[in-house]
CSV table of C-alpha atoms and ligand atoms in Angstrom, one decimal:
chain,number,residue,atom,x,y,z
A,1012,MET,CA,-7.2,4.5,0.1
A,1013,SER,CA,-6.5,7.3,2.3
A,1014,ALA,CA,-4.0,6.9,5.4
A,1015,PRO,CA,-5.3,5.2,8.4
A,1016,ARG,CA,-6.4,8.0,11.4
A,1017,LYS,CA,-4.1,7.8,13.9
A,1018,LEU,CA,-5.5,6.8,17.5
A,1019,PHE,CA,-3.7,7.8,21.0
A,1020,VAL,CA,-5.0,6.3,24.3
A,1021,LYS,CA,-3.9,7.2,27.6
A,1022,THR,CA,-4.8,4.9,30.7
A,1023,TYR,CA,-5.4,5.7,34.0
A,1024,GLY,CA,-6.4,3.4,37.2
A,1025,CYS,CA,-6.4,-0.5,37.2
A,1026,GLN,CA,-5.6,-3.4,34.8
A,1027,MET,CA,-9.7,-3.5,34.0
A,1028,ASN,CA,-9.3,0.3,32.0
A,1029,VAL,CA,-6.0,-1.5,30.3
A,1030,TYR,CA,-8.0,-4.1,29.0
A,1031,ASP,CA,-10.8,-1.6,28.1
A,1032,SER,CA,-8.4,0.8,26.2
A,1033,GLU,CA,-7.2,-2.3,24.0
A,1034,ARG,CA,-10.7,-3.3,23.1
A,1035,MET,CA,-11.4,0.4,22.4
A,1036,SER,CA,-8.6,0.2,20.2
A,1037,GLU,CA,-9.5,-2.8,18.4
A,1038,ALA,CA,-13.2,-1.2,17.9
A,1039,LEU,CA,-12.0,2.1,16.5
A,1040,GLY,CA,-9.8,-0.4,14.4
A,1041,GLY,CA,-12.6,-1.1,12.4
A,1042,GLN,CA,-13.6,2.6,11.8
A,1043,GLY,CA,-9.9,2.8,9.7
A,1044,TYR,CA,-7.9,3.9,13.2
A,1045,VAL,CA,-4.1,2.9,14.3
A,1046,THR,CA,-2.5,3.5,17.0
A,1047,THR,CA,-0.2,5.6,17.8
A,1048,ASP,CA,2.4,6.3,21.1
A,1049,ARG,CA,2.5,9.8,20.2
A,1050,ALA,CA,-0.4,12.6,21.1
A,1051,GLU,CA,0.4,14.9,19.0
A,1052,ASP,CA,0.6,12.8,15.8
A,1053,ALA,CA,-3.3,11.4,16.7
A,1054,ASP,CA,-6.9,12.7,15.0
A,1055,MET,CA,-8.5,11.2,17.7
A,1056,ILE,CA,-7.0,11.4,21.6
A,1057,LEU,CA,-9.2,8.8,24.5
A,1058,LEU,CA,-8.5,9.4,28.0
A,1059,ASN,CA,-9.0,6.4,29.9
A,1060,THR,CA,-9.5,8.0,33.1
A,1061,CYS,CA,-9.7,6.6,37.2
A,1062,HIS,CA,-12.0,8.1,39.4
A,1063,ILE,CA,-11.0,6.3,42.9
A,1064,ARG,CA,-8.8,9.0,44.3
A,1065,GLU,CA,-9.3,12.7,44.6
A,1066,LYS,CA,-6.5,13.3,42.7
A,1067,ALA,CA,-7.0,11.2,40.0
A,1068,ALA,CA,-10.1,13.5,38.4
A,1069,GLU,CA,-8.3,16.6,38.8
A,1070,LYS,CA,-5.3,14.8,36.7
A,1071,VAL,CA,-8.0,14.7,34.0
A,1072,TYR,CA,-8.4,18.3,33.7
A,1073,SER,CA,-5.0,19.2,33.7
A,1074,GLU,CA,-4.5,16.4,31.1
A,1075,LEU,CA,-6.9,18.1,28.9
A,1076,GLY,CA,-5.8,22.0,29.0
A,1077,ARG,CA,-2.2,20.6,28.0
A,1078,LEU,CA,-4.4,18.9,25.3
A,1079,ARG,CA,-5.8,22.4,23.9
A,1080,PRO,CA,-2.5,23.1,22.3
A,1081,LEU,CA,-3.0,20.6,19.8
A,1082,LYS,CA,-6.7,20.6,18.9
A,1083,ASP,CA,-5.7,24.7,17.8
A,1084,ALA,CA,-2.7,23.4,15.8
A,1085,ASN,CA,-5.0,21.0,14.1
A,1086,PRO,CA,-8.9,21.6,14.0
A,1087,ASP,CA,-9.3,17.8,13.1
A,1088,LEU,CA,-8.3,16.5,15.7
A,1089,LYS,CA,-11.0,14.6,18.3
A,1090,ILE,CA,-10.4,14.3,22.2
A,1091,GLY,CA,-12.7,11.7,24.3
A,1092,VAL,CA,-13.1,11.3,28.0
A,1093,THR,CA,-13.8,7.0,28.7
A,1094,GLY,CA,-13.7,5.7,32.0
A,1095,CYS,CA,-14.6,6.1,35.6
A,1096,VAL,CA,-14.8,9.9,35.4
A,1097,ALA,CA,-16.3,10.5,31.8
A,1098,GLN,CA,-19.0,8.0,33.5
A,1099,ALA,CA,-19.3,9.5,37.2
A,1100,GLU,CA,-18.7,13.7,35.9
A,1101,GLY,CA,-19.7,13.4,32.3
A,1102,GLU,CA,-22.1,16.2,32.1
A,1103,GLU,CA,-19.8,18.4,33.8
A,1104,ILE,CA,-16.9,17.4,31.7
A,1105,MET,CA,-18.8,18.2,28.8
A,1106,ARG,CA,-19.3,21.7,30.4
A,1107,ARG,CA,-16.3,22.7,31.9
A,1108,ALA,CA,-13.7,21.1,28.8
A,1109,PRO,CA,-15.0,22.4,25.6
A,1110,VAL,CA,-12.2,20.5,23.9
A,1111,VAL,CA,-14.0,17.5,24.4
A,1112,ASP,CA,-15.7,15.7,21.8
A,1113,LEU,CA,-17.0,12.5,23.4
A,1114,VAL,CA,-17.6,11.3,26.6
A,1115,VAL,CA,-18.3,7.4,27.3
A,1116,GLY,CA,-18.7,5.4,30.2
A,1117,PRO,CA,-17.0,2.1,31.1
A,1118,GLN,CA,-20.2,0.0,29.9
A,1119,SER,CA,-21.1,1.5,26.3
A,1120,TYR,CA,-17.7,1.6,25.1
A,1121,HIS,CA,-19.3,-0.5,22.4
A,1122,ARG,CA,-20.9,2.2,20.9
A,1123,LEU,CA,-17.6,4.1,20.1
A,1124,PRO,CA,-17.5,3.3,16.7
A,1125,ALA,CA,-21.1,5.4,16.1
A,1126,MET,CA,-20.0,8.1,18.4
A,1127,GLU,CA,-16.8,8.6,16.5
A,1128,ASP,CA,-19.0,8.7,13.3
A,1129,ALA,CA,-21.1,11.5,15.3
A,1130,VAL,CA,-18.1,13.5,15.8
A,1131,ARG,CA,-16.6,13.2,12.5
A,1132,LYS,CA,-20.0,15.3,11.4
A,1133,GLY,CA,-19.0,18.3,14.2
A,1134,GLY,CA,-21.4,16.8,16.9
A,1135,ARG,CA,-20.5,16.0,20.6
A,1136,ALA,CA,-21.4,12.7,22.0
A,1137,LEU,CA,-22.3,11.8,25.4
A,1138,ASP,CA,-23.3,8.0,26.3
A,1139,THR,CA,-22.9,7.0,30.1
A,1140,ASP,CA,-26.0,4.1,29.9
A,1141,PHE,CA,-25.4,1.3,32.0
A,1142,PRO,CA,-27.3,-0.5,28.7
A,1143,LEU,CA,-28.8,-3.2,28.4
A,1144,ASP,CA,-27.2,-4.9,25.5
A,1145,ASP,CA,-23.7,-6.1,26.5
A,1146,LYS,CA,-20.6,-4.9,25.4
A,1147,PHE,CA,-19.0,-7.7,25.0
A,1148,ASP,CA,-21.3,-9.4,22.6
A,1149,THR,CA,-21.1,-6.7,20.3
A,1150,LEU,CA,-17.6,-6.5,20.0
A,1151,LYS,CA,-16.3,-7.9,17.4
A,1152,SER,CA,-13.0,-11.0,17.8
A,1153,ARG,CA,-9.6,-10.5,18.8
A,1154,PRO,CA,-7.6,-9.6,16.2
A,1155,LYS,CA,-4.8,-11.9,15.4
A,1156,ALA,CA,-1.7,-10.0,15.5
A,1157,ARG,CA,1.0,-11.3,17.6
A,1158,ARG,CA,0.3,-10.6,21.2
A,1159,ALA,CA,2.8,-9.8,24.3
A,1160,PRO,CA,3.0,-13.3,26.3
A,1161,SER,CA,1.0,-11.9,29.2
A,1162,ALA,CA,-2.2,-10.4,28.9
A,1163,PHE,CA,-5.5,-9.5,30.8
A,1164,LEU,CA,-9.1,-11.0,30.2
A,1165,THR,CA,-11.9,-9.2,32.0
A,1166,VAL,CA,-14.4,-11.8,33.2
A,1167,GLN,CA,-16.5,-9.6,35.5
A,1168,GLU,CA,-17.3,-6.4,36.2
A,1169,GLY,CA,-19.4,-3.9,38.5
A,1170,CYS,CA,-19.6,-4.5,42.5
A,1171,ASP,CA,-22.2,-4.5,44.6
A,1172,LYS,CA,-20.3,-4.5,47.8
A,1173,PHE,CA,-20.6,-0.6,48.3
A,1174,CYS,CA,-17.4,-0.3,50.8
A,1175,ALA,CA,-18.3,3.5,52.7
A,1176,PHE,CA,-15.0,4.7,50.9
A,1177,CYS,CA,-15.8,3.5,47.4
A,1178,VAL,CA,-16.9,4.7,44.0
A,1179,VAL,CA,-16.7,1.5,41.9
A,1180,PRO,CA,-19.8,0.7,42.2
A,1181,TYR,CA,-21.5,3.9,41.0
A,1182,THR,CA,-19.0,4.1,38.7
A,1183,ARG,CA,-19.0,0.4,37.1
A,1184,GLY,CA,-22.3,-0.4,38.2
A,1185,ALA,CA,-23.8,-3.9,39.7
A,1186,GLU,CA,-21.9,-6.8,39.2
A,1187,VAL,CA,-22.3,-8.6,36.0
A,1188,SER,CA,-20.2,-11.7,34.8
A,1189,ARG,CA,-19.8,-12.5,31.0
A,1190,PRO,CA,-21.1,-16.2,30.4
A,1191,ALA,CA,-18.0,-18.9,30.4
A,1192,ASP,CA,-17.8,-19.9,27.0
A,1193,ARG,CA,-17.3,-16.6,25.4
A,1194,VAL,CA,-14.6,-16.3,28.4
A,1195,LEU,CA,-13.0,-19.5,26.8
A,1196,ARG,CA,-13.5,-18.3,23.3
A,1197,GLU,CA,-11.8,-15.1,24.3
A,1198,ALA,CA,-8.8,-17.0,26.0
A,1199,ARG,CA,-8.5,-19.3,22.8
A,1200,GLU,CA,-8.1,-16.4,20.6
A,1201,LEU,CA,-5.5,-15.1,23.0
A,1202,VAL,CA,-3.4,-18.2,22.9
A,1203,GLU,CA,-3.3,-18.6,19.6
A,1204,ALA,CA,-1.9,-15.2,19.4
A,1205,GLY,CA,0.8,-16.1,21.4
A,1206,VAL,CA,-0.4,-15.5,24.8
A,1207,ALA,CA,0.6,-17.9,27.5
A,1208,GLU,CA,0.0,-16.0,30.7
A,1209,LEU,CA,-3.7,-15.1,31.2
A,1210,THR,CA,-5.1,-12.7,34.5
A,1211,LEU,CA,-8.5,-12.8,34.8
A,1212,LEU,CA,-10.0,-9.4,35.6
A,1213,GLY,CA,-12.6,-8.1,37.8
A,1214,GLN,CA,-13.5,-5.6,40.4
A,1215,ASN,CA,-14.5,-8.9,42.5
A,1216,VAL,CA,-13.2,-11.4,40.1
A,1217,ASN,CA,-14.1,-14.2,42.6
A,1218,ALA,CA,-17.8,-13.2,42.3
A,1219,TYR,CA,-17.7,-14.5,39.1
A,1220,HIS,CA,-20.8,-16.7,38.5
A,1221,GLY,CA,-21.2,-17.2,34.2
A,1222,HIS,CA,-19.6,-20.7,35.1
A,1223,PRO,CA,-21.8,-23.2,37.4
A,1224,GLY,CA,-18.7,-23.4,39.2
A,1225,GLY,CA,-18.2,-20.0,40.0
A,1226,LEU,CA,-14.6,-18.6,39.3
A,1227,ALA,CA,-12.7,-21.9,40.3
A,1228,GLY,CA,-15.2,-23.9,37.5
A,1229,LEU,CA,-14.1,-21.0,34.8
A,1230,ILE,CA,-10.5,-21.6,35.7
A,1231,TRP,CA,-10.6,-25.6,35.8
A,1232,GLU,CA,-11.5,-25.1,32.4
A,1233,LEU,CA,-8.7,-22.7,31.1
A,1234,ASN,CA,-6.8,-25.1,32.6
A,1235,GLU,CA,-7.1,-27.5,29.7
A,1236,ILE,CA,-6.5,-24.6,27.1
A,1237,GLU,CA,-3.7,-26.3,25.5
A,1238,GLY,CA,-0.5,-23.7,24.8
A,1239,LEU,CA,-2.2,-21.5,28.0
A,1240,GLU,CA,0.9,-22.0,30.8
A,1241,ARG,CA,-0.3,-19.7,33.6
A,1242,ILE,CA,-3.5,-18.5,34.9
A,1243,ARG,CA,-3.8,-15.2,37.7
A,1244,PHE,CA,-6.8,-13.8,38.8
A,1245,THR,CA,-7.7,-10.0,40.3
A,1246,THR,CA,-9.0,-8.3,42.7
A,1247,SER,CA,-11.0,-10.7,45.2
A,1248,HIS,CA,-13.0,-9.9,48.3
A,1249,PRO,CA,-12.3,-12.0,51.0
A,1250,ASN,CA,-15.9,-12.6,51.4
A,1251,ASP,CA,-16.2,-14.5,47.8
A,1252,MET,CA,-13.2,-17.1,48.6
A,1253,ASP,CA,-15.2,-20.0,48.0
A,1254,ASP,CA,-13.6,-23.6,49.1
A,1255,ALA,CA,-13.4,-24.6,45.6
A,1256,LEU,CA,-11.2,-21.7,44.9
A,1257,ILE,CA,-9.3,-22.6,48.1
A,1258,GLU,CA,-9.0,-26.0,47.0
A,1259,ALA,CA,-8.0,-24.8,42.8
A,1260,HIS,CA,-4.7,-23.0,44.7
A,1261,GLY,CA,-3.7,-26.3,46.5
A,1262,SER,CA,-4.6,-28.5,42.8
A,1263,CYS,CA,-4.9,-26.4,39.8
A,1264,PRO,CA,-1.4,-26.8,38.1
A,1265,LYS,CA,-1.9,-23.5,36.4
A,1266,LEU,CA,-3.0,-21.3,38.7
A,1267,MET,CA,-0.1,-19.1,39.7
A,1268,PRO,CA,0.6,-19.1,43.6
A,1269,TYR,CA,0.2,-15.5,44.4
A,1270,LEU,CA,-3.6,-13.8,45.4
A,1271,HIS,CA,-4.4,-10.6,46.0
A,1272,LEU,CA,-7.0,-10.2,49.1
A,1273,PRO,CA,-7.8,-6.6,50.3
A,1274,VAL,CA,-8.3,-6.0,53.6
A,1275,GLN,CA,-7.8,-2.2,54.1
A,1276,SER,CA,-7.7,-2.1,57.4
A,1277,GLY,CA,-7.4,-4.3,60.6
A,1278,SER,CA,-9.3,-2.9,63.2
A,1279,ASP,CA,-13.0,-4.7,63.4
A,1280,ARG,CA,-14.2,-1.2,64.4
A,1281,ILE,CA,-13.2,0.6,61.3
A,1282,LEU,CA,-14.1,-3.3,58.9
A,1283,LYS,CA,-17.5,-2.0,60.5
A,1284,ALA,CA,-18.1,1.6,59.0
A,1285,MET,CA,-16.2,0.7,56.1
A,1286,ASN,CA,-19.1,-1.8,55.3
A,1287,ARG,CA,-16.4,-4.4,54.8
A,1288,LYS,CA,-18.5,-7.2,56.1
A,1289,HIS,CA,-15.7,-9.1,57.6
A,1290,THR,CA,-13.6,-9.0,60.8
A,1291,ALA,CA,-9.6,-9.2,61.0
A,1292,ASP,CA,-9.7,-12.5,62.6
A,1293,GLY,CA,-12.2,-13.6,60.1
A,1294,TYR,CA,-9.2,-12.6,57.4
A,1295,ILE,CA,-6.3,-13.7,59.1
A,1296,ARG,CA,-8.3,-17.7,59.1
A,1297,LEU,CA,-9.1,-17.6,55.4
A,1298,ILE,CA,-5.4,-16.9,54.9
A,1299,GLU,CA,-4.2,-19.8,57.6
A,1300,ARG,CA,-6.8,-21.8,55.1
A,1301,ILE,CA,-5.6,-20.3,51.7
A,1302,ARG,CA,-1.8,-21.3,53.1
A,1303,ALA,CA,-3.1,-24.8,54.0
A,1304,ALA,CA,-3.7,-25.3,50.4
A,1305,ARG,CA,-0.5,-23.7,48.8
A,1306,PRO,CA,1.7,-23.1,51.6
A,1307,ASP,CA,4.2,-20.8,49.5
A,1308,ILE,CA,1.3,-18.8,48.2
A,1309,LEU,CA,2.7,-15.0,47.9
A,1310,LEU,CA,-0.1,-12.5,49.1
A,1311,SER,CA,-0.5,-8.9,48.2
A,1312,GLY,CA,-3.2,-6.7,49.9
A,1313,ASP,CA,-4.5,-3.1,49.6
A,1314,PHE,CA,-4.8,-0.9,52.8
A,1315,ILE,CA,-6.2,2.7,53.3
A,1316,VAL,CA,-5.0,4.4,56.1
A,1317,GLY,CA,-6.5,7.4,57.7
A,1318,PHE,CA,-10.4,6.2,56.7
A,1319,PRO,CA,-12.5,8.6,59.1
A,1320,GLY,CA,-12.5,7.7,62.7
A,1321,GLU,CA,-9.6,5.6,63.0
A,1322,THR,CA,-7.4,6.2,66.2
A,1323,GLU,CA,-3.6,5.5,66.5
A,1324,ALA,CA,-5.0,1.6,67.9
A,1325,ASP,CA,-7.1,0.8,65.0
A,1326,PHE,CA,-4.1,1.9,63.1
A,1327,GLU,CA,-2.0,-1.0,65.3
A,1328,ALA,CA,-4.7,-3.1,64.4
A,1329,THR,CA,-3.6,-2.6,61.0
A,1330,MET,CA,0.3,-2.7,61.5
A,1331,ASN,CA,-0.4,-6.0,63.6
A,1332,LEU,CA,-2.2,-7.5,61.1
A,1333,ILE,CA,0.2,-7.1,58.7
A,1334,ARG,CA,3.0,-8.8,60.7
A,1335,THR,CA,0.6,-11.4,60.8
A,1336,VAL,CA,0.0,-12.5,57.5
A,1337,GLU,CA,3.5,-11.2,55.7
A,1338,TYR,CA,2.4,-10.0,52.6
A,1339,GLY,CA,4.7,-9.9,49.5
A,1340,GLN,CA,3.6,-7.4,47.9
A,1341,ALA,CA,1.3,-4.1,48.8
A,1342,TYR,CA,-0.3,-1.3,47.5
A,1343,SER,CA,-1.4,1.4,50.2
A,1344,PHE,CA,-3.2,4.8,50.2
A,1345,LYS,CA,-4.4,7.5,52.3
A,1346,TYR,CA,-8.0,8.0,52.5
A,1347,SER,CA,-9.5,9.8,49.8
A,1348,THR,CA,-13.1,11.7,50.4
A,1349,ARG,CA,-15.3,10.8,47.4
A,1350,PRO,CA,-18.4,12.8,47.3
A,1351,GLY,CA,-21.6,10.7,47.0
A,1352,THR,CA,-19.9,8.3,49.5
A,1353,PRO,CA,-21.1,7.2,53.0
A,1354,ALA,CA,-17.8,7.5,54.4
A,1355,ALA,CA,-17.7,11.7,52.8
A,1356,GLU,CA,-20.1,12.9,55.4
A,1357,LYS,CA,-18.2,12.1,58.2
A,1358,PRO,CA,-15.1,14.2,59.6
A,1359,GLN,CA,-11.4,14.0,57.8
A,1360,LEU,CA,-8.5,13.0,59.7
A,1361,PRO,CA,-6.0,15.8,60.0
A,1362,GLU,CA,-3.8,15.1,56.6
A,1363,ASP,CA,-0.1,15.0,58.8
A,1364,VAL,CA,-1.6,11.9,61.0
A,1365,MET,CA,-2.3,10.5,57.5
A,1366,ASN,CA,0.8,11.3,56.1
A,1367,ASP,CA,2.7,9.5,59.3
A,1368,ARG,CA,0.6,6.5,59.3
A,1369,LEU,CA,0.8,5.8,55.8
A,1370,GLN,CA,4.8,6.0,55.7
A,1371,ARG,CA,4.8,3.7,58.9
A,1372,LEU,CA,2.8,1.4,57.3
A,1373,GLN,CA,5.2,1.5,53.7
A,1374,THR,CA,7.6,1.0,56.2
A,1375,LEU,CA,6.7,-2.2,57.2
A,1376,LEU,CA,5.4,-3.4,54.1
A,1377,THR,CA,8.5,-2.6,52.4
A,1378,GLU,CA,10.4,-4.5,54.5
A,1379,GLN,CA,8.1,-7.6,54.2
A,1380,GLN,CA,8.5,-7.4,50.6
A,1381,GLN,CA,12.4,-7.3,50.2
A,1382,ARG,CA,12.4,-9.8,52.8
A,1383,LEU,CA,10.1,-12.9,51.0
A,1384,GLN,CA,12.0,-11.5,47.9
A,1385,ALA,CA,15.4,-12.0,49.5
A,1386,ALA,CA,14.0,-15.8,50.7
A,1387,MET,CA,13.5,-16.9,46.8
A,1388,VAL,CA,17.3,-16.6,46.8
A,1389,GLY,CA,18.3,-20.6,46.1
A,1390,ARG,CA,14.7,-21.4,45.3
A,1391,GLU,CA,14.1,-23.0,41.8
A,1392,VAL,CA,10.8,-21.1,40.3
A,1393,GLY,CA,8.9,-21.1,36.7
A,1394,VAL,CA,9.9,-17.7,35.0
A,1395,LEU,CA,7.4,-16.6,31.9
A,1396,PHE,CA,10.3,-14.6,29.8
A,1397,GLU,CA,8.7,-11.4,28.5
A,1398,LYS,CA,11.3,-9.2,26.8
A,1399,PRO,CA,15.0,-8.0,26.8
A,1400,GLY,CA,17.3,-6.9,30.0
A,1401,ARG,CA,19.2,-4.1,29.7
A,1402,ILE,CA,22.5,-5.7,29.7
A,1403,GLU,CA,23.4,-7.6,26.7
A,1404,GLY,CA,22.3,-11.4,26.4
A,1405,GLN,CA,20.0,-11.1,29.4
A,1406,MET,CA,15.9,-11.5,29.5
A,1407,ILE,CA,13.4,-10.6,31.9
A,1408,GLY,CA,10.7,-12.0,33.3
A,1409,LYS,CA,8.0,-12.8,35.5
A,1410,SER,CA,8.0,-15.8,38.2
A,1411,ASP,CA,5.3,-18.0,39.3
A,1412,HIS,CA,5.1,-15.4,42.4
A,1413,LEU,CA,5.0,-12.6,40.3
A,1414,HIS,CA,8.5,-11.8,41.0
A,1415,ALA,CA,10.8,-9.8,38.2
A,1416,VAL,CA,13.6,-12.3,37.8
A,1417,PHE,CA,16.5,-11.4,34.9
A,1418,ALA,CA,18.7,-13.9,33.5
A,1419,GLU,CA,20.9,-14.6,30.7
A,1420,ALA,CA,19.1,-16.3,28.0
A,1421,PRO,CA,18.9,-15.9,24.2
A,1422,ALA,CA,15.5,-13.5,22.9
A,1423,SER,CA,14.3,-17.2,21.8
A,1424,VAL,CA,13.3,-17.6,24.9
A,1425,ARG,CA,10.6,-14.8,25.1
A,1426,GLY,CA,7.5,-16.5,25.7
A,1427,GLN,CA,8.1,-19.4,27.2
A,1428,VAL,CA,8.2,-20.5,31.1
A,1429,ARG,CA,11.4,-21.9,31.7
A,1430,ARG,CA,12.9,-23.4,35.4
A,1431,VAL,CA,15.5,-21.0,37.0
A,1432,ARG,CA,16.9,-20.9,40.2
A,1433,ILE,CA,17.4,-17.9,42.3
A,1434,VAL,CA,20.4,-16.6,43.0
A,1435,GLU,CA,20.8,-13.2,43.8
A,1436,ALA,CA,18.0,-10.7,44.8
A,1437,GLY,CA,18.1,-7.0,44.5
A,1438,PRO,CA,15.5,-4.6,45.4
A,1439,ASN,CA,13.2,-4.9,43.0
A,1440,SER,CA,13.9,-8.0,41.1
A,1441,LEU,CA,15.6,-11.6,41.6
A,1442,LYS,CA,18.6,-12.8,39.0
A,1443,GLY,CA,18.3,-16.5,38.6
A,1444,ILE,CA,20.2,-18.6,36.0
A,1445,VAL,CA,18.2,-21.2,33.6
A,1446,LEU,CA,18.3,-24.4,34.3
A,1447,ASN,CA,16.4,-26.4,31.3
B,2400,SAH,N1,-12.4,-3.9,44.0
B,2400,SAH,C1,-11.5,-3.8,44.7
B,2400,SAH,C2,-10.1,-2.8,43.8
B,2400,SAH,C3,-11.1,-1.3,44.7
B,2400,SAH,S1,-10.3,-0.1,43.9
B,2400,SAH,C4,-11.3,-4.1,45.7
B,2400,SAH,O1,-12.3,-4.6,46.7
B,2400,SAH,O2,-10.2,-4.6,46.6
B,2400,SAH,C5,-8.5,-0.5,44.7
B,2400,SAH,C6,-8.3,0.2,46.2
B,2400,SAH,O3,-8.1,1.4,46.1
B,2400,SAH,C7,-9.2,-0.5,47.3
B,2400,SAH,O4,-9.0,-1.5,47.5
B,2400,SAH,C8,-8.6,0.4,47.9
B,2400,SAH,O5,-7.6,-0.4,48.8
B,2400,SAH,C9,-8.4,1.7,47.2
B,2400,SAH,N2,-9.1,2.7,47.3
B,2400,SAH,C10,-10.7,2.5,46.9
B,2400,SAH,N3,-11.4,3.8,47.1
B,2400,SAH,C11,-10.2,4.8,48.1
B,2400,SAH,C12,-10.5,5.8,48.7
B,2400,SAH,N4,-11.7,6.4,48.7
B,2400,SAH,N5,-9.3,6.4,49.0
B,2400,SAH,C13,-8.5,6.0,49.4
B,2400,SAH,N6,-8.4,4.8,48.9
B,2400,SAH,C14,-9.1,4.1,48.0
B,2401,SF4,FE1,-14.8,-0.8,46.3
B,2401,SF4,FE2,-15.4,-2.6,47.9
B,2401,SF4,FE3,-16.3,-2.8,45.8
B,2401,SF4,FE4,-13.6,-3.4,46.2
B,2401,SF4,S1,-15.5,-4.3,47.2
B,2401,SF4,S2,-14.5,-2.0,44.3
B,2401,SF4,S3,-13.5,-1.4,47.6
B,2401,SF4,S4,-16.7,-0.9,46.7
B,2402,F3S,FE1,-10.3,3.2,38.9
B,2402,F3S,FE2,-12.2,2.9,37.9
B,2402,F3S,FE3,-10.7,1.2,37.7
B,2402,F3S,S1,-12.2,4.4,39.6
B,2402,F3S,S2,-9.4,1.7,39.9
B,2402,F3S,S3,-10.5,3.1,36.4
B,2402,F3S,S4,-12.4,0.6,37.9
């Protein structure tokens, strides 16, 4: 038998792309590929791309430029572009970048093996359909190989919300949920392979309807899987936080006290222009209900500054919302114009105004983040240990609240959840003592 071909995958964007990259690697495993982390050794390179902000697409074209010499050196090397830029600009990529052999959108990657055959025969292949056959059905079971303690599992894809700034509804298509029995089967396969923590993924994961009880119903079933220690989910939309899910945060033992719930802005005028379909006050009241169910929950959010028409007063309203909520984690972005979205038609704010607001916002968020992290000192939390620390004898893991924690512990704690007392807070991590 000939030596296996080597596959190099570079992943941009969100966790859904991380999950997709794994599944694409597995699909090409059936074509005789093994993965490599060196692009120079590869027979196939896939760039799994993100289209969310302007710079993201530009990065892809410059990366393709950097790959050209590899192709000159190895004429058998095949280069593919996958993910959201592939979906949005597939034909343009084919035109603009002759080094590209293959373009496949996020909904079609189960067709990769057939496309790989075609490009090996010397052709080029483009597939950016939203096919009716379910890619997850067509893909095989997850391989039995030993896995890291924490894994992603996509349960929902696509978005029907059409926020005025966002490309996701166009690149990922309409909301689709995977049936619960398939998700549960994959979850069991992952647990058998050593996974102790699952993060359920979806662009609007709490709009999941593959189970009669919605996302909460699915979480309660996952809670029954022996060997699975922790359940998380991301990203959720405020309008899809139903009572059952809020209640699960209070009572489901394996559901972790952490919630990423993006709000984008604290100004009702801007929220309306963004087509978010909720108010700042509605969001704050929702947070109050979630905290009533689970008082120690750590909240995370996404914010956009400089949306077209945002005044200083609108921006202050966002700052006030942040002061009211108090976030333990947050992601914030300058508004980026995305062609084809409704907001792209509106006049843009000057760059220096956006830079200034982003800086003020991030200063406030960092302050909160560090304060809440420091408040963990003295508390006892669960930590899932994942890997050795930098110092001999230390192990690193994630707390229930998703803080990075290091502690003196034997390597054998890897993959286990241990009780840990937090004794010190640094800027990016906590130090703890293992209690059991
Ligand atoms: N479905 C998720 C994730 C969407 S993308 C959600 O609704 O939260 C992740 C984040 O990127 C968004 O929450 C938003 O804050 C940011 N984002 C999306 N489009 C953007 C744009 N055009 N400019 C700047 N940030 C954007
Ligand atoms: Fe984009 Fe809004 Fe959908 Fe999130 S909810 S993916 S921000 S359109
Ligand atoms: Fe980017 Fe697509 Fe995810 S645009 S953020 S990779 S859904």
